[in-house]
mmCIF file of C-alpha atoms and ligand atoms in Angstrom:
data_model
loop_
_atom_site.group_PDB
_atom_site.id
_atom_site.type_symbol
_atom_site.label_atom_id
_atom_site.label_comp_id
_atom_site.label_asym_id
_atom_site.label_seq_id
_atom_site.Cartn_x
_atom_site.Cartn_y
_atom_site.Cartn_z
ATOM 1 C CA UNK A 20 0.000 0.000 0.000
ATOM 2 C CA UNK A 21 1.187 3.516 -1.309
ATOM 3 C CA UNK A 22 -0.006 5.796 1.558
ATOM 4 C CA UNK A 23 -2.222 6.210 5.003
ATOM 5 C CA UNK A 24 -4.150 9.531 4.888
ATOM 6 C CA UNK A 25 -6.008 10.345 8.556
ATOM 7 C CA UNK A 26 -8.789 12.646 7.968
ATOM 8 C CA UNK A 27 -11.688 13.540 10.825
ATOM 9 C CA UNK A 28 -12.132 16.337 13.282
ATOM 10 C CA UNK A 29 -9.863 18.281 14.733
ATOM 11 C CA UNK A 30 -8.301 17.007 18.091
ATOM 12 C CA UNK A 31 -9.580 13.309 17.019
ATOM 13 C CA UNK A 32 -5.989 11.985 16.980
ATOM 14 C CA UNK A 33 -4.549 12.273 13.358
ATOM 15 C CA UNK A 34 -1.227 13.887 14.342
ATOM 16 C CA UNK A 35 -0.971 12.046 17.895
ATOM 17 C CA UNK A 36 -1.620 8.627 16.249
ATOM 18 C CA UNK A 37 -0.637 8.876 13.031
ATOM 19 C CA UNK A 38 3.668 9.431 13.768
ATOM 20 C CA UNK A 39 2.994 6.241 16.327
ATOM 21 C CA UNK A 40 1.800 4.599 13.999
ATOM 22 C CA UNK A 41 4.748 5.551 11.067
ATOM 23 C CA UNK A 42 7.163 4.273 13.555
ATOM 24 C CA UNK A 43 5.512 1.440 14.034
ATOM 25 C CA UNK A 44 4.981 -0.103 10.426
ATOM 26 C CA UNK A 45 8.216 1.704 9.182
ATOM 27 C CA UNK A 46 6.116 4.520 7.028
ATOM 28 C CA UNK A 47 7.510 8.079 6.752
ATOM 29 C CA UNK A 48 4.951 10.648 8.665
ATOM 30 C CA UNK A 49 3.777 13.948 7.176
ATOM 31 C CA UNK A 50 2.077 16.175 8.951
ATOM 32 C CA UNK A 51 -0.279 18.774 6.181
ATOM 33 C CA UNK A 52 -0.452 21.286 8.779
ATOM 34 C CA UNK A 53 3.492 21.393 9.373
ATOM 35 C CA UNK A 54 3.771 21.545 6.043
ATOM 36 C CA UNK A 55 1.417 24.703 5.410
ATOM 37 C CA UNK A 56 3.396 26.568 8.199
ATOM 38 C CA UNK A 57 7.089 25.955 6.225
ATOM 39 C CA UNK A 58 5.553 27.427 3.251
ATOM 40 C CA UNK A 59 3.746 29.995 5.061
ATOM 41 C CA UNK A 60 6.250 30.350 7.794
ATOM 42 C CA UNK A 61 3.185 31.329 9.971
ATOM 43 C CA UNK A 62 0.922 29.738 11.979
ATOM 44 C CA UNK A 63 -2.068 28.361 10.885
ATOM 45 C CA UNK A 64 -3.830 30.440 13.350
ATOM 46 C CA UNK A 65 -2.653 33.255 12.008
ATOM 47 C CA UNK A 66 -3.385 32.210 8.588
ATOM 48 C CA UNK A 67 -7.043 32.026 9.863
ATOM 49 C CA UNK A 68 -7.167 35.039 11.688
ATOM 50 C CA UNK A 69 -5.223 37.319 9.444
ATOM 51 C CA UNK A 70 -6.284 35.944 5.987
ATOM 52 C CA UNK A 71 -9.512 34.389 6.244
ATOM 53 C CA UNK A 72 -10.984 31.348 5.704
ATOM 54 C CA UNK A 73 -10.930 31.181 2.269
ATOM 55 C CA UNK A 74 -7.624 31.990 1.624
ATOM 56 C CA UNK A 75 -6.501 29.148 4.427
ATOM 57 C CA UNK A 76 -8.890 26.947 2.227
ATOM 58 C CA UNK A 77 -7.139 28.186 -0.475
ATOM 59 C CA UNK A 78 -3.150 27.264 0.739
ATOM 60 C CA UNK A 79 -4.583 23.960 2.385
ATOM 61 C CA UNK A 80 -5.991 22.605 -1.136
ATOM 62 C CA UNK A 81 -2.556 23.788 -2.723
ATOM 63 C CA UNK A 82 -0.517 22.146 -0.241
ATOM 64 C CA UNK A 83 -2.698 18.976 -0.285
ATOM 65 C CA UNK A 84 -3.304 18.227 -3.845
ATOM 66 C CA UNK A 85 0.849 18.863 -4.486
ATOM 67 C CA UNK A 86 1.703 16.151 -2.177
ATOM 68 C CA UNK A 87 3.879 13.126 -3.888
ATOM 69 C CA UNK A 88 5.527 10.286 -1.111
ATOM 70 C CA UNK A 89 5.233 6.714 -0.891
ATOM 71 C CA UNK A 90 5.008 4.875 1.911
ATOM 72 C CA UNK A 91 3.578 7.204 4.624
ATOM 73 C CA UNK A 92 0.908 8.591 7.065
ATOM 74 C CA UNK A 93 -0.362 11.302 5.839
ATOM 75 C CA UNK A 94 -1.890 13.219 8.737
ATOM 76 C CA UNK A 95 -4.265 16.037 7.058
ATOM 77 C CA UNK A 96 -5.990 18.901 8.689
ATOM 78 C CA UNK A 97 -9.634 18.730 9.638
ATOM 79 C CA UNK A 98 -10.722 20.819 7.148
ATOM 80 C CA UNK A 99 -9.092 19.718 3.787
ATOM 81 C CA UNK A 100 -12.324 17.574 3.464
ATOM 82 C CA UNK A 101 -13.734 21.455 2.056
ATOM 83 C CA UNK A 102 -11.315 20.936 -0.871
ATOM 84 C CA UNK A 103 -12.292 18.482 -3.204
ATOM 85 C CA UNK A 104 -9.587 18.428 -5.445
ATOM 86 C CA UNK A 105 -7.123 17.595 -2.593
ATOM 87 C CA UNK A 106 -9.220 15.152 -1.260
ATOM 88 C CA UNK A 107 -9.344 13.545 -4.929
ATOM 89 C CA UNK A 108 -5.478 13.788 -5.004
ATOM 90 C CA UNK A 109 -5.313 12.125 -1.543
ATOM 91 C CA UNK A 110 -7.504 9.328 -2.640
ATOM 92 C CA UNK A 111 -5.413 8.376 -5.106
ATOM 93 C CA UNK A 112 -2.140 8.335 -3.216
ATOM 94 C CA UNK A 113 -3.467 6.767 -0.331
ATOM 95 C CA UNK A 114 -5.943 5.275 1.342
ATOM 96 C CA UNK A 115 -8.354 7.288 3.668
ATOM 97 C CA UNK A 116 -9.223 6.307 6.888
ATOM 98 C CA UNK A 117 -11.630 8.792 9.047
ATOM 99 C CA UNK A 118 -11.140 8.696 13.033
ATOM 100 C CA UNK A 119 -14.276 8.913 14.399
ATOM 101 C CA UNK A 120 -15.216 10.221 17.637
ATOM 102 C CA UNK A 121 -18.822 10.826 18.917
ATOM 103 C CA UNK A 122 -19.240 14.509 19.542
ATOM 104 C CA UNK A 123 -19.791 14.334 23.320
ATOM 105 C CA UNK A 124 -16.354 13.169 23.590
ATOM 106 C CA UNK A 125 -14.642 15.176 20.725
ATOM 107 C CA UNK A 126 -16.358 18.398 22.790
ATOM 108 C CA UNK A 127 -14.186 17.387 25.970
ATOM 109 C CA UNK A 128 -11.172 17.517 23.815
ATOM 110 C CA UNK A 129 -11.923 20.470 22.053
ATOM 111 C CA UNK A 130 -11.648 23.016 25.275
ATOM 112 C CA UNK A 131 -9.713 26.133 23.805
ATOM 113 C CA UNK A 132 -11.050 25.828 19.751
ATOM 114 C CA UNK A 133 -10.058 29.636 18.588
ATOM 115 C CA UNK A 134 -6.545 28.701 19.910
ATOM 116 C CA UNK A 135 -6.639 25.670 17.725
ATOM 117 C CA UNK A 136 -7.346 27.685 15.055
ATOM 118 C CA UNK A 137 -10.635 25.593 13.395
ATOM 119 C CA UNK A 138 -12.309 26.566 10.388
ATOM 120 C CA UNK A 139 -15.294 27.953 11.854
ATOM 121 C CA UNK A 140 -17.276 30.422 10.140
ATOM 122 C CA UNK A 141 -19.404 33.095 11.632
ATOM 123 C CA UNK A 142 -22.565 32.095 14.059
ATOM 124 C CA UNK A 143 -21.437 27.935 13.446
ATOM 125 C CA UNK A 144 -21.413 25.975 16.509
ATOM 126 C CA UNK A 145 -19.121 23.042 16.678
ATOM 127 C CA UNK A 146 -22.021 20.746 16.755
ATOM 128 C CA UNK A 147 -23.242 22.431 13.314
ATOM 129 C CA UNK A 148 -19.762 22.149 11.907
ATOM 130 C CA UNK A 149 -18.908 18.188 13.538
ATOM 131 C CA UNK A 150 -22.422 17.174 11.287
ATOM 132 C CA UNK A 151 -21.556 18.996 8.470
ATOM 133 C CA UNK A 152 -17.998 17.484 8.115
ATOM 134 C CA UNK A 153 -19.479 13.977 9.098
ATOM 135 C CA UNK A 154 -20.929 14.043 6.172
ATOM 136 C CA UNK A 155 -17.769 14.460 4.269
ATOM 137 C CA UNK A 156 -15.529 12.553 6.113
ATOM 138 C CA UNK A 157 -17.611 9.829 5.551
ATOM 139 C CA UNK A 158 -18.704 10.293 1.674
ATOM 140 C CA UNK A 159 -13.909 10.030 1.584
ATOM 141 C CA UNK A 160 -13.552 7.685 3.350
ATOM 142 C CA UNK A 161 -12.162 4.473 2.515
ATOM 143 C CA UNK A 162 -12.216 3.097 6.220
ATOM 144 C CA UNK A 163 -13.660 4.028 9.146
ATOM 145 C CA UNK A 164 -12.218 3.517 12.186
ATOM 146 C CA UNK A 165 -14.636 4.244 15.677
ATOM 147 C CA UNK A 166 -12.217 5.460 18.588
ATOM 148 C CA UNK A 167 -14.705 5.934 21.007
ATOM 149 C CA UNK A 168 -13.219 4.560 24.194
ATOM 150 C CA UNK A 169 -10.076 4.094 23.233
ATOM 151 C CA UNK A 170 -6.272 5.335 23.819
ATOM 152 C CA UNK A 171 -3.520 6.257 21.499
ATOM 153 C CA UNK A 172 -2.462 2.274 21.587
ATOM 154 C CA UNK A 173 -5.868 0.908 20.892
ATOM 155 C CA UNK A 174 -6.778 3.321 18.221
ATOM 156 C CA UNK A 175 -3.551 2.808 16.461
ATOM 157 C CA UNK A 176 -4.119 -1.586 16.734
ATOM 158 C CA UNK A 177 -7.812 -0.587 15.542
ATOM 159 C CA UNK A 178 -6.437 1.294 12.149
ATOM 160 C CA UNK A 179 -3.479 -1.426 11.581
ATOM 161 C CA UNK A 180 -6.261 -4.219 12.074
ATOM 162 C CA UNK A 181 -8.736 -2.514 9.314
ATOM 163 C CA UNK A 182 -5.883 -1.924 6.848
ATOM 164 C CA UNK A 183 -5.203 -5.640 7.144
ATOM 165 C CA UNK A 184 -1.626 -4.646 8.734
ATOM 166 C CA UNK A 185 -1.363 -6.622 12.080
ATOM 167 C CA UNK A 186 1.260 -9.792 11.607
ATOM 168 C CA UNK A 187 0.039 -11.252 14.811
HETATM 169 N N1 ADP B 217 -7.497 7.374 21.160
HETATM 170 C C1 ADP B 217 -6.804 8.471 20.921
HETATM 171 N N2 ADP B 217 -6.160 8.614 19.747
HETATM 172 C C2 ADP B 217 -5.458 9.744 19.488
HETATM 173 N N3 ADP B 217 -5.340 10.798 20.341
HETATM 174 C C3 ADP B 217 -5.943 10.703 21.530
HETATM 175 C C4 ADP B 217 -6.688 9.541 21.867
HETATM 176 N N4 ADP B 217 -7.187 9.721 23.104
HETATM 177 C C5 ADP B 217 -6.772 10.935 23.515
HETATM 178 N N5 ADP B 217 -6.011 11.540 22.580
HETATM 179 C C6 ADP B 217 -5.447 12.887 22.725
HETATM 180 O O1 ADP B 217 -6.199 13.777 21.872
HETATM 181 C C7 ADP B 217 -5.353 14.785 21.321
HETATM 182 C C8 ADP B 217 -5.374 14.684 19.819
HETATM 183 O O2 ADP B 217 -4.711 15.791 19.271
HETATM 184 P P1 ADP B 217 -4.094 15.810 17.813
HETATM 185 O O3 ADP B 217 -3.277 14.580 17.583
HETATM 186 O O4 ADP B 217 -3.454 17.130 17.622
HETATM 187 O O5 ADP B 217 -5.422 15.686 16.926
HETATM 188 P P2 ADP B 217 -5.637 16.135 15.417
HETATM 189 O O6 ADP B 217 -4.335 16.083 14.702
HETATM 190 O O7 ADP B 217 -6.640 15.135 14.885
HETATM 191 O O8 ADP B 217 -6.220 17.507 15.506
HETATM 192 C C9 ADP B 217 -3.960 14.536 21.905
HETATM 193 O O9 ADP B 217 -3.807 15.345 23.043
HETATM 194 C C10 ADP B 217 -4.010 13.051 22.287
HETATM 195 O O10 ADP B 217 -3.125 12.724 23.329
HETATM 196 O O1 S3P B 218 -10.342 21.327 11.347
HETATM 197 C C1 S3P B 218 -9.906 22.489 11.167
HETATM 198 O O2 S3P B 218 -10.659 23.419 10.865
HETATM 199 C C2 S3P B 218 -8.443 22.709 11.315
HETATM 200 C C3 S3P B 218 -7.691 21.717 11.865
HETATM 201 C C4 S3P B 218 -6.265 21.856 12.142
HETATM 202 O O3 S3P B 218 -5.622 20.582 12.052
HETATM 203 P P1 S3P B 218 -5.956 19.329 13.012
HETATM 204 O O4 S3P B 218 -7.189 18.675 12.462
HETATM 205 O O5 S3P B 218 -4.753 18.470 12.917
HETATM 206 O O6 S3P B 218 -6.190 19.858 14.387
HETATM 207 C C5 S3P B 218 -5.606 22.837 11.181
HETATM 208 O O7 S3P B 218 -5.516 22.328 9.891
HETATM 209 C C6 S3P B 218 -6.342 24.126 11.122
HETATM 210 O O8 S3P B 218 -6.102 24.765 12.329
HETATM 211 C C7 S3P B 218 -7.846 23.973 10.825
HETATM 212 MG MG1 MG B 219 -3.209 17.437 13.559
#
């Protein structure tokens, strides 16, 4: 298998798991968002805050859909499901798995969200944006992997066991 692209919600795991994982089954790790800082050399945050949405949007799809590797976790941003032609690129490089969390639980994780940075637009709650972007991490998805309940080491067996990559 070429690639491992995380998608799903922001603070759902992608980065924390997905350079475990890498180190586990010998893949390289990328991380989108590290990537859009070293061309921007600026935070995404301030991306978002000075620039807009849009133009974050904008970068993210760039950065995305220019992506070539072999061989390793890609761990995306939460919102690069808005950009269909990156998600098309991704889908071709790699498969897609979406970490799923119920909202409940992603809400506990999600205590300071305007220091995160999110793609929020004006007067959305995170409950209108987590069912909005259900929708689309589901409709890219090639595997969906439920983390509900589970730590780092669990979550990372659960993704190796759907991709068919556990040797035990
Ligand atoms: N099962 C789990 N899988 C991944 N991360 C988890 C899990 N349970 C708790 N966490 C914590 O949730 C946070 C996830 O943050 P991060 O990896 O930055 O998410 P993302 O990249 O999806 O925004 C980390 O603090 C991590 O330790
Ligand atoms: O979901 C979002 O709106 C965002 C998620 C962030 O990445 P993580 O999903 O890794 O937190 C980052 O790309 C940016 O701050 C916007
Ligand atoms: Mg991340």
């Amino acid at each position: 298998m070429s690639n491992i692209v995380l998608i799903g919600m922001p603070g759902v795991g992608k980065s924390t798991a997905g350079v475990v994982l890498a180190k586990l089954i010998g893949y390289n790790f990328i991380d989108t968002d590290l990537l859009i800082q070293e061309r921007e050399h600026r935070l995404l945050s301030e991306i978002i805050a000075n620039d807009g949405i849009d133009a974050f949007l904008r970068i993210e799809g760039e950065v995305n859909s220019a992506i070539e590797t072999d061989n390793s976790i890609i761990s995306t941003g939460g919102s690069v499901v808005y950009v269909e032609k990156a998600m098309e690129h991704l889908r071709k490089i790699g498969k897609i798995v979406y970490l799923k969390l119920s909202y409940e639980t992603l809400e506990s994780r999600l205590s300071n969200i305007e220091g995160r940075g999110v793609v929020l637009r004006k007067g959305q709650t995170l409950r209108d944006l987590y069912e909005e972007r259900t929708k689309l991490y589901e409709k890219y998805a090639h595997y969906i992997v439920d983390e509900e309940g589970l730590d780092v080491e669990e979550t990372i067996k659960k993704i190796e066991e759907v991709l068919g990559l556990n040797n035990t």
